[in-house]
Every structure is written in structure tokens, then in C-alpha cells.
Coordinates of C-alpha atoms and ligand atoms in Angstrom, one line a residue:
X1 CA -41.8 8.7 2.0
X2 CA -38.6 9.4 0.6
X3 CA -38.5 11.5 -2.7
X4 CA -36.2 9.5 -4.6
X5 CA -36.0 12.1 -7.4
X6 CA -34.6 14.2 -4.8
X7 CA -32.6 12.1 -3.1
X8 CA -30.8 11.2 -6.4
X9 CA -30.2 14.8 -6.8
X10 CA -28.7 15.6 -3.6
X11 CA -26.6 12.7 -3.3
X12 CA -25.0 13.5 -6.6
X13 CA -24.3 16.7 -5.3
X14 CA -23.0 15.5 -2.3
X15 CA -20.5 13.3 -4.3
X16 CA -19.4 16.3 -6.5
X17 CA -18.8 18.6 -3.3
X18 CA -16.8 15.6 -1.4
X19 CA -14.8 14.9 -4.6
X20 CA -13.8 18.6 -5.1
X21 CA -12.8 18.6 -1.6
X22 CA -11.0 15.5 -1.1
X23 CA -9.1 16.8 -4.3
X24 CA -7.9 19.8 -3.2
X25 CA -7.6 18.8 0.2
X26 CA -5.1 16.3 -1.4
X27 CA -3.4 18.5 -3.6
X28 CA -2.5 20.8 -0.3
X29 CA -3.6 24.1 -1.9
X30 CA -5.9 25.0 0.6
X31 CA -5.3 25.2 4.7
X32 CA -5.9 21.9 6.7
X33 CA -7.4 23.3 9.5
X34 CA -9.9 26.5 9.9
X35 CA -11.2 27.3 13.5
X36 CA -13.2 30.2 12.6
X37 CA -15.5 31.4 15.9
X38 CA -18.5 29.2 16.5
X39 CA -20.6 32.3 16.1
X40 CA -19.1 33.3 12.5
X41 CA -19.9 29.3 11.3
X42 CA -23.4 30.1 12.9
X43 CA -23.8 32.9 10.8
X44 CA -21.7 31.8 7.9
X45 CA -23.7 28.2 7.5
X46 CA -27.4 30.1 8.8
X47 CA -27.5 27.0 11.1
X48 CA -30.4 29.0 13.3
X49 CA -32.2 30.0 10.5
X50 CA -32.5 26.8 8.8
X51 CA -33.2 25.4 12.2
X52 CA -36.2 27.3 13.0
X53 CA -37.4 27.1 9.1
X54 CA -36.2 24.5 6.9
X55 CA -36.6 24.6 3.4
X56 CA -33.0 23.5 2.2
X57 CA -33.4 22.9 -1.5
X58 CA -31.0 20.7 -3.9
X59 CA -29.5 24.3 -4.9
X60 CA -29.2 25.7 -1.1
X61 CA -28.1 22.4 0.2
X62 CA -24.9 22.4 -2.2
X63 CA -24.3 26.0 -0.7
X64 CA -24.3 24.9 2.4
X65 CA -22.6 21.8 2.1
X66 CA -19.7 23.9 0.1
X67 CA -19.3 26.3 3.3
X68 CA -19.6 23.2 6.0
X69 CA -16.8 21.5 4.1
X70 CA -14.4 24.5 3.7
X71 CA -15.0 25.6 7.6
X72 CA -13.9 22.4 8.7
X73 CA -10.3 20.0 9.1
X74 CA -9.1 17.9 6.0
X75 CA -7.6 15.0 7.2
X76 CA -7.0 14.1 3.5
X77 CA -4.3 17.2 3.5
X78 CA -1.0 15.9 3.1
X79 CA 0.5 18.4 6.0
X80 CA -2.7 16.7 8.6
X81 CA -0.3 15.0 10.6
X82 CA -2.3 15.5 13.8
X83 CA -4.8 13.1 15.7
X84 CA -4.6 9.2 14.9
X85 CA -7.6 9.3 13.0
X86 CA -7.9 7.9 9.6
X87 CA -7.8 9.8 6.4
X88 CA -10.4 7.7 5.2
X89 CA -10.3 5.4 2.0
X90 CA -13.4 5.8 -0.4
X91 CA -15.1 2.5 0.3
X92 CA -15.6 3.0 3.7
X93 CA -17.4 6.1 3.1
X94 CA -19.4 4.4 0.7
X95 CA -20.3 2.2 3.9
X96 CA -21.6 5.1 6.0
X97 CA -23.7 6.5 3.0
X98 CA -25.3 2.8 3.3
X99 CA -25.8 2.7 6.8
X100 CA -27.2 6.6 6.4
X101 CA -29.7 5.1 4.0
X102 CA -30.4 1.5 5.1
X103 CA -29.9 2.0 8.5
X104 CA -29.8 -1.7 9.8
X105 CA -28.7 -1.6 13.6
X106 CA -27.7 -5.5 13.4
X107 CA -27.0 -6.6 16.7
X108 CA -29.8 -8.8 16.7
X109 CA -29.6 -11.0 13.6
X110 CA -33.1 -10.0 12.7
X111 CA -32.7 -6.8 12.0
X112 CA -29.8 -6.9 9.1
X113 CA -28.9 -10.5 8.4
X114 CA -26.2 -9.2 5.5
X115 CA -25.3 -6.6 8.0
X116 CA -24.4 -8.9 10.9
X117 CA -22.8 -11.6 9.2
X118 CA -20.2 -9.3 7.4
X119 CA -18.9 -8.1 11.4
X120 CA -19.0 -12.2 11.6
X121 CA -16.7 -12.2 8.9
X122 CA -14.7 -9.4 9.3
X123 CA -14.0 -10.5 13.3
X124 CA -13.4 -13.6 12.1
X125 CA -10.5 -12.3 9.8
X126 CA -9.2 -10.2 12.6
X127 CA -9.1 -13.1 15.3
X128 CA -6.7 -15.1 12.7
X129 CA -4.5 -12.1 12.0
X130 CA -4.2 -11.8 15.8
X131 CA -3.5 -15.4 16.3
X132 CA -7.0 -16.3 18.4
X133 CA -8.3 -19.2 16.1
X134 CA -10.6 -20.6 18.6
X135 CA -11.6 -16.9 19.8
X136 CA -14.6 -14.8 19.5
X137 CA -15.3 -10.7 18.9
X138 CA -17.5 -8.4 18.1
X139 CA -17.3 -4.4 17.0
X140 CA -17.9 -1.3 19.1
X141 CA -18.0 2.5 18.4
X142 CA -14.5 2.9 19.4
X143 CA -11.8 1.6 21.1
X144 CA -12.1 3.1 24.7
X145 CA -15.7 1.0 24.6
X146 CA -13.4 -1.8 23.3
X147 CA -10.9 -1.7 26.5
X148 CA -13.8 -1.3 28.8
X149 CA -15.8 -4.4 27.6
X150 CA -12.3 -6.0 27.3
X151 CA -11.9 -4.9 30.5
X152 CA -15.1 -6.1 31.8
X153 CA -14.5 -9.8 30.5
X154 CA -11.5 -9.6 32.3
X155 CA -13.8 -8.7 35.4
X156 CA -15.7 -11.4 34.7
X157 CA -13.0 -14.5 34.8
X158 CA -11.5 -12.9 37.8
X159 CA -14.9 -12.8 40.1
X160 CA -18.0 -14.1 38.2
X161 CA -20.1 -12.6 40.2
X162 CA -19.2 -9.6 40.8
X163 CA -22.0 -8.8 37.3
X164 CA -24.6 -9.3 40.1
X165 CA -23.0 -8.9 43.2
X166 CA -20.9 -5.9 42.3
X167 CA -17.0 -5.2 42.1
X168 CA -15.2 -6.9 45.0
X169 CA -12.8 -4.5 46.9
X170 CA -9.7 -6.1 46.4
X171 CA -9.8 -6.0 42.5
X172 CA -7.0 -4.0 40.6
X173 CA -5.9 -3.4 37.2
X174 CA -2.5 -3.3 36.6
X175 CA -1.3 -0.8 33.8
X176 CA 1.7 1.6 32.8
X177 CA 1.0 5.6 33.4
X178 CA 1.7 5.5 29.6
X179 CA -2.1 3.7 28.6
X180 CA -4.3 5.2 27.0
X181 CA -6.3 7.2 29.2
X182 CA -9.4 4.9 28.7
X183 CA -8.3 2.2 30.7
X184 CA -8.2 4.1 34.0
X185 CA -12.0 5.3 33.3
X186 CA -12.9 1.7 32.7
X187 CA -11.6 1.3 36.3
X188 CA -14.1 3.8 37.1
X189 CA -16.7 3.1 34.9
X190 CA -16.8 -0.5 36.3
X191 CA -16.6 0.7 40.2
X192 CA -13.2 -0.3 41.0
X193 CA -12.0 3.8 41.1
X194 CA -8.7 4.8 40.1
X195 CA -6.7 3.6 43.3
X196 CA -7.0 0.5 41.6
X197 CA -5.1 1.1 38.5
X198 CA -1.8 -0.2 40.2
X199 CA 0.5 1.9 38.1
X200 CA 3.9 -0.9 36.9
X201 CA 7.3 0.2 36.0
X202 CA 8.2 1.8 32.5
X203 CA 11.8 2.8 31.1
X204 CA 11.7 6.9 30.3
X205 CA 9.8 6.2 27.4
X206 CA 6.9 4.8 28.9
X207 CA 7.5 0.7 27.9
X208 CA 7.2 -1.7 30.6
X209 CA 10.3 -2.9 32.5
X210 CA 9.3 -6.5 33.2
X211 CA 12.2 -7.5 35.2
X212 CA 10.9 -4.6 37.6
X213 CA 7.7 -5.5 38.4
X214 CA 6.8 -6.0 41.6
X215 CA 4.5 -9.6 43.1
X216 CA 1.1 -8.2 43.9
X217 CA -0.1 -9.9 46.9
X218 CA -3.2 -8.8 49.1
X219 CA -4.9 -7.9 46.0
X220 CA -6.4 -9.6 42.7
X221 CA -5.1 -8.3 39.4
X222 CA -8.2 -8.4 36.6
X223 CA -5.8 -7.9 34.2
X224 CA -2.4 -6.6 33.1
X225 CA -2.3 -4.2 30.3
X226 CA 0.3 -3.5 27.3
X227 CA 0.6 -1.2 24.8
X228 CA 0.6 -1.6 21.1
X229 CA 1.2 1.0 20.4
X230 CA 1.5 3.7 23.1
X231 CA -0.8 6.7 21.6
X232 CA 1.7 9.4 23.0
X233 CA 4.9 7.8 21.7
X234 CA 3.8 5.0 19.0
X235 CA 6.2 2.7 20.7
X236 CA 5.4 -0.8 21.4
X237 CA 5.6 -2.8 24.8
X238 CA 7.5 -6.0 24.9
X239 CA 4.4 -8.5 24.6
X240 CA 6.1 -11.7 24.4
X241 CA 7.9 -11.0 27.5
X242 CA 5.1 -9.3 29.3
X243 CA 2.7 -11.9 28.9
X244 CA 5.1 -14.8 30.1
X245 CA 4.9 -12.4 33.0
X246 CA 1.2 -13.3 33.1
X247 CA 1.0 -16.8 32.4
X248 CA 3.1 -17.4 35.0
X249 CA 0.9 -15.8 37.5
X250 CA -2.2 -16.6 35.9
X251 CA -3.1 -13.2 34.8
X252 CA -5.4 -12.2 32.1
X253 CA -3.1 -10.1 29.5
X254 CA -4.7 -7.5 27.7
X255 CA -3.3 -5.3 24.7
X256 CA -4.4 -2.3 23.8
X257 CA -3.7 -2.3 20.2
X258 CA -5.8 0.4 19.2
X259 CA -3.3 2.1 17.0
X260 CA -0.6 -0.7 15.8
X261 CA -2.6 -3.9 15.6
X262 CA -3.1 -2.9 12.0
X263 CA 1.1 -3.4 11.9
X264 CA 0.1 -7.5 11.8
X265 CA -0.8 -7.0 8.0
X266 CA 2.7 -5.7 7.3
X267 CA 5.1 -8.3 6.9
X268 CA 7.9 -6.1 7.6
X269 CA 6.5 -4.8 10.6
X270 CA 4.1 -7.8 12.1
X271 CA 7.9 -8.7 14.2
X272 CA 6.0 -5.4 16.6
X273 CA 3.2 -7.6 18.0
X274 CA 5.4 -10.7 18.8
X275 CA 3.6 -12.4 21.8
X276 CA 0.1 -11.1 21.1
X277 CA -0.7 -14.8 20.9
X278 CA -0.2 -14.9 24.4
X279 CA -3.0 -12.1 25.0
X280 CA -6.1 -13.2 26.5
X281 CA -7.9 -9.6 25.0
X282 CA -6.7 -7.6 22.3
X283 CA -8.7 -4.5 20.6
X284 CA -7.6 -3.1 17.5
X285 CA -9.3 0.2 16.0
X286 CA -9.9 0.2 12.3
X287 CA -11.1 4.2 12.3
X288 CA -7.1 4.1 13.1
X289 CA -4.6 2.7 10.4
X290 CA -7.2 0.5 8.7
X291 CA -8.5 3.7 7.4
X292 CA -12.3 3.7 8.1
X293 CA -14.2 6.9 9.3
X294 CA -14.7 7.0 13.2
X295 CA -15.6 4.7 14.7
X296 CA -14.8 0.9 14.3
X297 CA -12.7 -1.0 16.8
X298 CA -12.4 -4.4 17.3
X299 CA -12.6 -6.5 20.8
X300 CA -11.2 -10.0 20.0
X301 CA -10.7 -12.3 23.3
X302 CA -9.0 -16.2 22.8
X303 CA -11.1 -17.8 24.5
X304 CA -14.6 -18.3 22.7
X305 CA -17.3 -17.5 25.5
X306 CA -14.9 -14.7 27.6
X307 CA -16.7 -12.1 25.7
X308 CA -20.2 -13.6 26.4
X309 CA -19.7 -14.0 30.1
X310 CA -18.3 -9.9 30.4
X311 CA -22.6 -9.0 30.7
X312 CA -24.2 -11.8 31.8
X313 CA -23.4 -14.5 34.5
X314 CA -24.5 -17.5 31.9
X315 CA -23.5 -17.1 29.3
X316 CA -24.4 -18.8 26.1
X317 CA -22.0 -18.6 23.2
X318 CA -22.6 -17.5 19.8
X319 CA -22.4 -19.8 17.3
X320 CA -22.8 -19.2 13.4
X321 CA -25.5 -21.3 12.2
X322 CA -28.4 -21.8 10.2
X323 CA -30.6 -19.3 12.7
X324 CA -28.3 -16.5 12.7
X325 CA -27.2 -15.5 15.9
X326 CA -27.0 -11.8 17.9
X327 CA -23.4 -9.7 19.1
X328 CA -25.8 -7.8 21.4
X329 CA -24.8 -10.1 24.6
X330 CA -21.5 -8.8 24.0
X331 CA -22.0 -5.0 23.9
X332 CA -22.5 -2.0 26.0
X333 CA -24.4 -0.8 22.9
X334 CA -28.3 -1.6 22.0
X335 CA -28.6 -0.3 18.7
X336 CA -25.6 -0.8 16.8
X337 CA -24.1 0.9 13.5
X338 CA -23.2 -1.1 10.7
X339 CA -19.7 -1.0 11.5
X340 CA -18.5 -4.3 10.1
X341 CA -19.4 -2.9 6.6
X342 CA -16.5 -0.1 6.6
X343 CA -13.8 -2.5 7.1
X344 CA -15.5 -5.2 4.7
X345 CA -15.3 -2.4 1.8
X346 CA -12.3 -1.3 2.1
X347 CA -10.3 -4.8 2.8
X348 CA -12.6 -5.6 -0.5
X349 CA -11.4 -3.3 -2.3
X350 CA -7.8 -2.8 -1.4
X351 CA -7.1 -6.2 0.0
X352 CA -5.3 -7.3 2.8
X353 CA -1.8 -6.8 1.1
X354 CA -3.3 -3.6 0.3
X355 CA -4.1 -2.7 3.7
X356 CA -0.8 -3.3 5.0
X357 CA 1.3 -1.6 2.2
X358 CA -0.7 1.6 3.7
X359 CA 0.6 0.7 7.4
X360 CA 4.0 0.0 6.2
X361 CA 4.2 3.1 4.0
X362 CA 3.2 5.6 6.3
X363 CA 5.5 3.5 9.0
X364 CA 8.6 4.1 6.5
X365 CA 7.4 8.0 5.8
X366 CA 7.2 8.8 9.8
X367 CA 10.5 7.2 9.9
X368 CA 12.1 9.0 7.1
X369 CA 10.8 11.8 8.8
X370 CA 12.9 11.4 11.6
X371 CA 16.1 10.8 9.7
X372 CA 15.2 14.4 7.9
X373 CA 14.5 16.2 11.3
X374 CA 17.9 14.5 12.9
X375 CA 20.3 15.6 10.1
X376 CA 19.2 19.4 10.8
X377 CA 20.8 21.4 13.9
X378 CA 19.0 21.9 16.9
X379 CA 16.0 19.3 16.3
X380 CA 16.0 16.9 19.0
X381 CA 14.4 12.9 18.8
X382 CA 14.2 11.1 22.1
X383 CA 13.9 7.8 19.9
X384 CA 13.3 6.0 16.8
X385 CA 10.0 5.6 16.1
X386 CA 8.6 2.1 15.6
X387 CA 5.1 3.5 14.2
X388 CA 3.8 6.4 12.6
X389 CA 4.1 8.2 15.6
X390 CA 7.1 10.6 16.0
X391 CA 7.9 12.9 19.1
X392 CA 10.5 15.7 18.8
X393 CA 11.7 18.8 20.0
X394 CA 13.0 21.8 18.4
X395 CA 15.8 24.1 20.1
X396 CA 14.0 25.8 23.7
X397 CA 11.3 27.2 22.3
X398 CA 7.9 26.5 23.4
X399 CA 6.3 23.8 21.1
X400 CA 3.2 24.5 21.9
X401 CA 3.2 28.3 20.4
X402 CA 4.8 26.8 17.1
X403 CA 1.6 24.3 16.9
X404 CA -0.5 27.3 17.8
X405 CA 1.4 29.5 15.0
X406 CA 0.9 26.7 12.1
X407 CA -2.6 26.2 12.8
X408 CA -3.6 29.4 12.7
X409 CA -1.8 30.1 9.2
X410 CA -3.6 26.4 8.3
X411 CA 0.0 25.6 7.2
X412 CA 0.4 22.2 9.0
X413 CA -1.5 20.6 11.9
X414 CA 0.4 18.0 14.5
X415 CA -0.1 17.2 17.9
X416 CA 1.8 18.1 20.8
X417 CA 2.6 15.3 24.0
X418 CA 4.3 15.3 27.4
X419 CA 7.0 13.4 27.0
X420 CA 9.5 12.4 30.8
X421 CA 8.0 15.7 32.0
X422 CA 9.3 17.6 29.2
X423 CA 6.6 18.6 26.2
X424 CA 7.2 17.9 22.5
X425 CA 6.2 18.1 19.3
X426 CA 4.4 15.2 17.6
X427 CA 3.6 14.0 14.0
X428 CA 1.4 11.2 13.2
X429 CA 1.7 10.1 9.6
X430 CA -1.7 9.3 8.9
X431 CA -2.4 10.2 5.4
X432 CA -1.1 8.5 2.2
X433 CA -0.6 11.8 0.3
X434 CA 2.5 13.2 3.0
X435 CA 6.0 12.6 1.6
X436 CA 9.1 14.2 1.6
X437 CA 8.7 17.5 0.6
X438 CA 5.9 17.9 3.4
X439 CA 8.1 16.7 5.7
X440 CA 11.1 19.0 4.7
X441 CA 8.7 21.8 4.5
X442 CA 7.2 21.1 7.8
X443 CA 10.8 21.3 9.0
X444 CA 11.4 24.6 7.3
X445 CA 8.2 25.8 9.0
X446 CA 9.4 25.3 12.5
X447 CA 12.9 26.4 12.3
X448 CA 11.4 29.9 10.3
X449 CA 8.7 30.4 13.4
X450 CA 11.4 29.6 16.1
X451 CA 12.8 32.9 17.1
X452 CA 16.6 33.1 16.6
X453 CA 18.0 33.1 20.0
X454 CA 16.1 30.3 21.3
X455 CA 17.1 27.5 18.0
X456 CA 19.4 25.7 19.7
Ligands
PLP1 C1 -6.9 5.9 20.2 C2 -6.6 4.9 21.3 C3 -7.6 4.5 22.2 C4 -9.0 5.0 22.2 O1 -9.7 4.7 21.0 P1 -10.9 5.6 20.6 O2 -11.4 4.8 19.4 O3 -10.4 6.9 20.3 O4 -11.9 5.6 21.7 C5 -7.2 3.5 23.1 N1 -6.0 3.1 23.2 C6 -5.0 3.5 22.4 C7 -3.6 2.9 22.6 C8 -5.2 4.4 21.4 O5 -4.2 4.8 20.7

């Protein structure tokens, strides 16, 4: 049995650690990333020792928790400007502590009624924001599972058989070299092998050329697949036009809106995801830009019962009624967390003007950030950026020993992406506490660590 008394008592030290941390993570004062040596954590946190003999205490546990907290990556640091993972809003880890607690794995109705019909709701939200009234979704841990059982609906309109028979041979996907790397493992993952990823034309920045594409003949295309956004450059594939492309050969269109389907809550930036209407599939990752912790991502097809039929050969569809109803027909996953719950909190709380004030806020700071980085001498930007996601270069030095440089002093933390063969530097504006004086300091940073000689 639980021992409430001590429950209470650690949880309120858990709250008082995490607040202490998300504040000064926030305020900046302390490094945003620590990569100590595995065996220095192991000694520091006395992991093998608490292991082998338990006994953590209310008093102990806040020692430990202090040290696990400092040793690890703040994305709620203004200068985290690294992986597209959310700096997560408050409600949504109120969720998780629910889930922790309650722990009702709801893809069968039956085992969390509340818990099931909030995804219900929350899909249902997400279908009309996409423009799918008549479609159907459900959640997964993340959105590579979403492209494959996207993917694997897809599979399933193009040869309905093949969830019993196997994968015919003449199947392909077709896809620019600039997807996210999950979709050519779905092509694995579902037996087709990578051959059949039939790479299609991009311009230098990895966006589909439609009036290059060539007529496929002698194979079948499961589906065609669009970026919005592309992860390395945040830049957004031409939807309308590329799924005319489809519907004139009867293609299923997928987009992979992992990152920038949250842009449809912006009103100044929804004009991105023109043509997504046109999509037969569309996943959308709330651990993203919706700001929920890992993982929560969205698979949302048009057509109610495309979803169904991606793992079984009859499928029936799931309707809302008085019985309830299960996602599990529509889910690699058996057990399930209660995923719907993150994104229910924190549209409850911040609303979905909220919500998109975030996305269009951290939109406008990456984009200031370019203007700042373009003004100064020797920064070069192969383009402006459409999302939160900027790629630049700074003189000939080698970006990737500038990166190195910052993360050890725990100064600032980015990314760094291959970009037309040449790598660059890249900043994703994911938190809400970045601004300009981060981003001019950032600047600062990297022309100071540049050696002289090589700043232009
Ligand atoms: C992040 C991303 C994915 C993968 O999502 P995970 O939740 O990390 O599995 C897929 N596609 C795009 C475009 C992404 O940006």
C-alpha cells in the first residue's frame, strides 16, 4: 500500500526542487547543459548503492533529486536553443505526475474511461484545426510511431492485403532526402527496405520541386510525403501544390507535420500549411511546439476508417457512443500512456489563442534572430526562416568545435545540420524565456570563440 503520509511529503519536495530549478533554469544563471562522465553521476547520485540497498528517505531523496536535477540539460534555459523538444508548460507536467500516480493505460475504454475520452476530445480538436472534419486519430509515443502507422494506413489502401499476405514487391514510398529520417525506417520496419524510398526532386534547400517530378510507372507509390516543417531546415514544402500532384494520380498524401502543424493555431502563420486539407495523413507532435513533455504526437487521417484498416483487414470503425469505444485497433502500442491528458491541460489552461501566441512568438524571436545574425560581418544565412528553426554559418571556421566550445562552458546549447553538403550552425527557438539579449549574446559568443583569421 501506498504511504500517503509519505507520499505527500515527497511530492512536496519534489515540487519545491522542480520549482527552484525551473527558476533558475529560467533566470539563465546556471549552465544549460552538464555532461559530467557517466561514472562521476554514478558516484555523484550513489545510483549503485541505492540500487543494491534502498532506503531513500524524504530527507535523502531531496539530496538526490537536487544532484539529478543540476547534472542534467534545462530546456527551460533561455540560451537551450538545441533539439525541437519542448520546454514544457506546467500543466502538462501536472499530467505526467497523474499518469505516474493513476497510471490508466486507456486504449481499451475500460481501463480509464476519463482517460480515453479526453485523447477523443483532444483528436477531435486537432482533426478540425487540420481541416479533416469527417476524419479519425488517435495518439502515439512519438511522431516517428506516428509516420509509421501513418505510413502503414497508407499500406493498407494501396494493397489490403498485404496485413496478411505481406508487402508486395512493387510498393514504394516516395519522399524528399530532406524527411525526417523516420520515414525511410518505416520503409523498413514495414518490409519494403530502403530501395523503396524513391528519393523526388528538392531545390538546394531541400523543398520539393513539383514541376520536376518524375511519372512513376512499373511501381505503386503508398504514399507521397511533405514536410511541414523540415526538422533540419524548419522550412515548409509547398502542400497545396504537392498534393494536386497526388490527386491527380491518385496518391495518398502524407505530411509530416511533426514540428509546424502547431503553426495552424497562429493566425499569422496558419498561411504555412496551405493545402494540408488535401492530405490524406497528417501527424503533428505536441512534445514539439504544443509544449508537452516527450512524447505526444498526433496521427489524424481524413478519411474515418483509414486508420482502422492500417492493423487489421476488417476493420470496424470507432465510434463515440454510449459503450465507450477502444484506440487500441489503431496502435502499434498495447499499453498506452495517458497522453491525451498533457495536451488537454495545457490547451485548458492556456487556450488555443494561448497556444498559438507561443508558436507565433518564438516564430518572430528565431526570425529576429536572423535579422541580428545578418546585420554582423561574416555570419552567413542560406535563408529566411519560416519556423523556429534557423541554420547559419559563421566565417570558415568549423561549427562544430564552436558547438563543442559552448557546451562545455554550459554557455549556450544549439544544434548543428548538414546543410547542400556544407555543415552549419542551427538554433531552434524553443523556449519562451529567449529574447534579444540571448540572441545578441549568443552572437557575441561565436564571433569571441572564432579564431581571428578564420572570421570571415
Ligand atoms: C521530430 C520529427 C519527427 C520525429 O518525431 P519524434 O517524436 O522525435 O519521434 C518526425 N518528423 C519530423 C519532421 C520531425 O521534426
Amino acid at each position: 500500500m501506498w504511504d500517503v503520509e509519505a507520499f505527500t511529503k515527497a511530492a512536496a519536495v519534489t515540487v519545491s526542487e522542480l520549482a527552484a530549478y525551473v527558476e533558475e533554469s529560467q533566470r539563465g544563471e546556471v549552465p544549460v547543459v552538464r555532461q559530467r562522465p557517466p561514472a562521476e553521476i554514478a558516484e555523484k547520485l550513489r545510483l549503485a548503492e541505492l540500487i543494491r540497498e534502498g532506503g531513500l528517505s524524504a530527507e535523502t531523496y531531496q539530496d538526490f533529486l537536487h544532484a539529478f536535477l543540476s547534472e542534467g540539460t534545462r530546456l527551460h534555459h533561455p540560451a537551450y536553443l538545441a533539439h525541437q523538444v519542448a520546454s514544457p508548460d506546467f500543466p502538462a507536467a501536472l499530467a505526467d505526475f497523474i499518469h505516474g500516480a493513476t497510471n490508466n493505460p486507456m486504449a481499451i475504454y475500460e481501463m480509464g474511461a476519463a482517460a480515453a475520452t479526453v485523447e477523443f476530445e483532444v483528436i477531435r480538436w486537432m482533426l478540425e484545426k487540420a481541416g479533416f472534419p469527417g476524419g479519425a486519430g488517435v495518439l502515439t509515443h512519438g511522431g516517428s510511431l506516428a509516420n509509421l502507422t501513418a505510413l502503414l494506413a497508407a499500406r493498407a489502401h494501396a494493397a489490403p492485403d498485404a496485413w496478411t499476405d505481406g508487402t508486395p514487391a512493387d510498393l514504394v514510398i516516395l519522399a524528399p532526402p530532406s524527411a525526417h529520417y523516420s520515414v525511410s525506417r518505416a520503409a523498413s520496419i514495414m518490409g519494403l527496405g530502403q530501395k523503396a524510398v524513391v528519393e523526388l526532386p528538392t531545390d538546394d534547400l531541400g523543398r520539393l520541386t513539383v514541376e520536376r517530378f518524375p511519372e512513376i510507372s512499373g511501381k505503386r507509390p503508398i504514399a507521397l510525403v511533405a514536410s511541414a516543417c523540415a526538422t533540419g531546415t524548419g522550412l515548409h514544402d509547398d502542400l497545396r501544390a504537392v498534393g494536386q500532384w497526388c490527386r491527380d494520380r491518385d496518391i495518398w498524401f502524407h505530411v509530416d507535420g511533426a514540428h509546424g502543424a502547431s503553426a495552424l493555431l497562429s493566425p499569422a502563420h496558419r498561411h504555412l500549411l496551405d493545402g494540408v486539407g488535401l492530405a490524406d495523413s497528417l501527424i503533428w507532435d505536441a512534445h514539439k511546439m504544443l509544449r508537452t513533455s516527450s512524447l505526444a504526437a498526433a496521427v489524424l487521417v481524413r478519411r474515418e476508417g483509414a486508420l482502422d484498416a492500417a492493423f487489421q483487414q476488417d476493420a470496424s470503425y470507432i465510434f463515440y457512443g454510449d459503450q465507450g469505444f477502444d484506440l487500441i485497433g489503431r496502435t502499434v502500442e498495447c499499453t498506452k500512456a495517458e497522453l491525451g491528458l498533457k495536451i488537454f491541460l495545457n490547451l485548458a489552461w492556456r487556450g488555443e489563442r494561448g497556444l498559438g501566441d507561443f508558436v507565433a512568438g518564438r516564430y518572430a524571436a528565431a526570425h529576429r534572430f536572423w535579422e541580428l545574425a545578418r546585420r554582423r560581418p561574416g555570419f552567413a544565412l542560406p535563408y529566411e526562416p519560416e519556423s523556429n528553426i534557423v541554420c547559419f554559418r559563421y566565417g570558415t571556421a568549423d561549427p562544430a568545435g564552436i558547438r563543442e566550445r559552448m557546451m562545455a562552458d554550459g554557455t549556450f546549447y544549439l544544434t548543428s545540420t548538414i546543410l547542400n553538403g556544407i555543415r552549419h550552425l542551427r538554433v531552434t527557438v524553443m523556449n519562451p524565456a529567449t529574447d534579444d539579449t540571448h540572441l545578441e549574446h549568443l552572437l557575441d559568443e561565436i564571433t569571441r570563440l572564432t579564431p581571428p583569421d578564420t572570421r570571415r
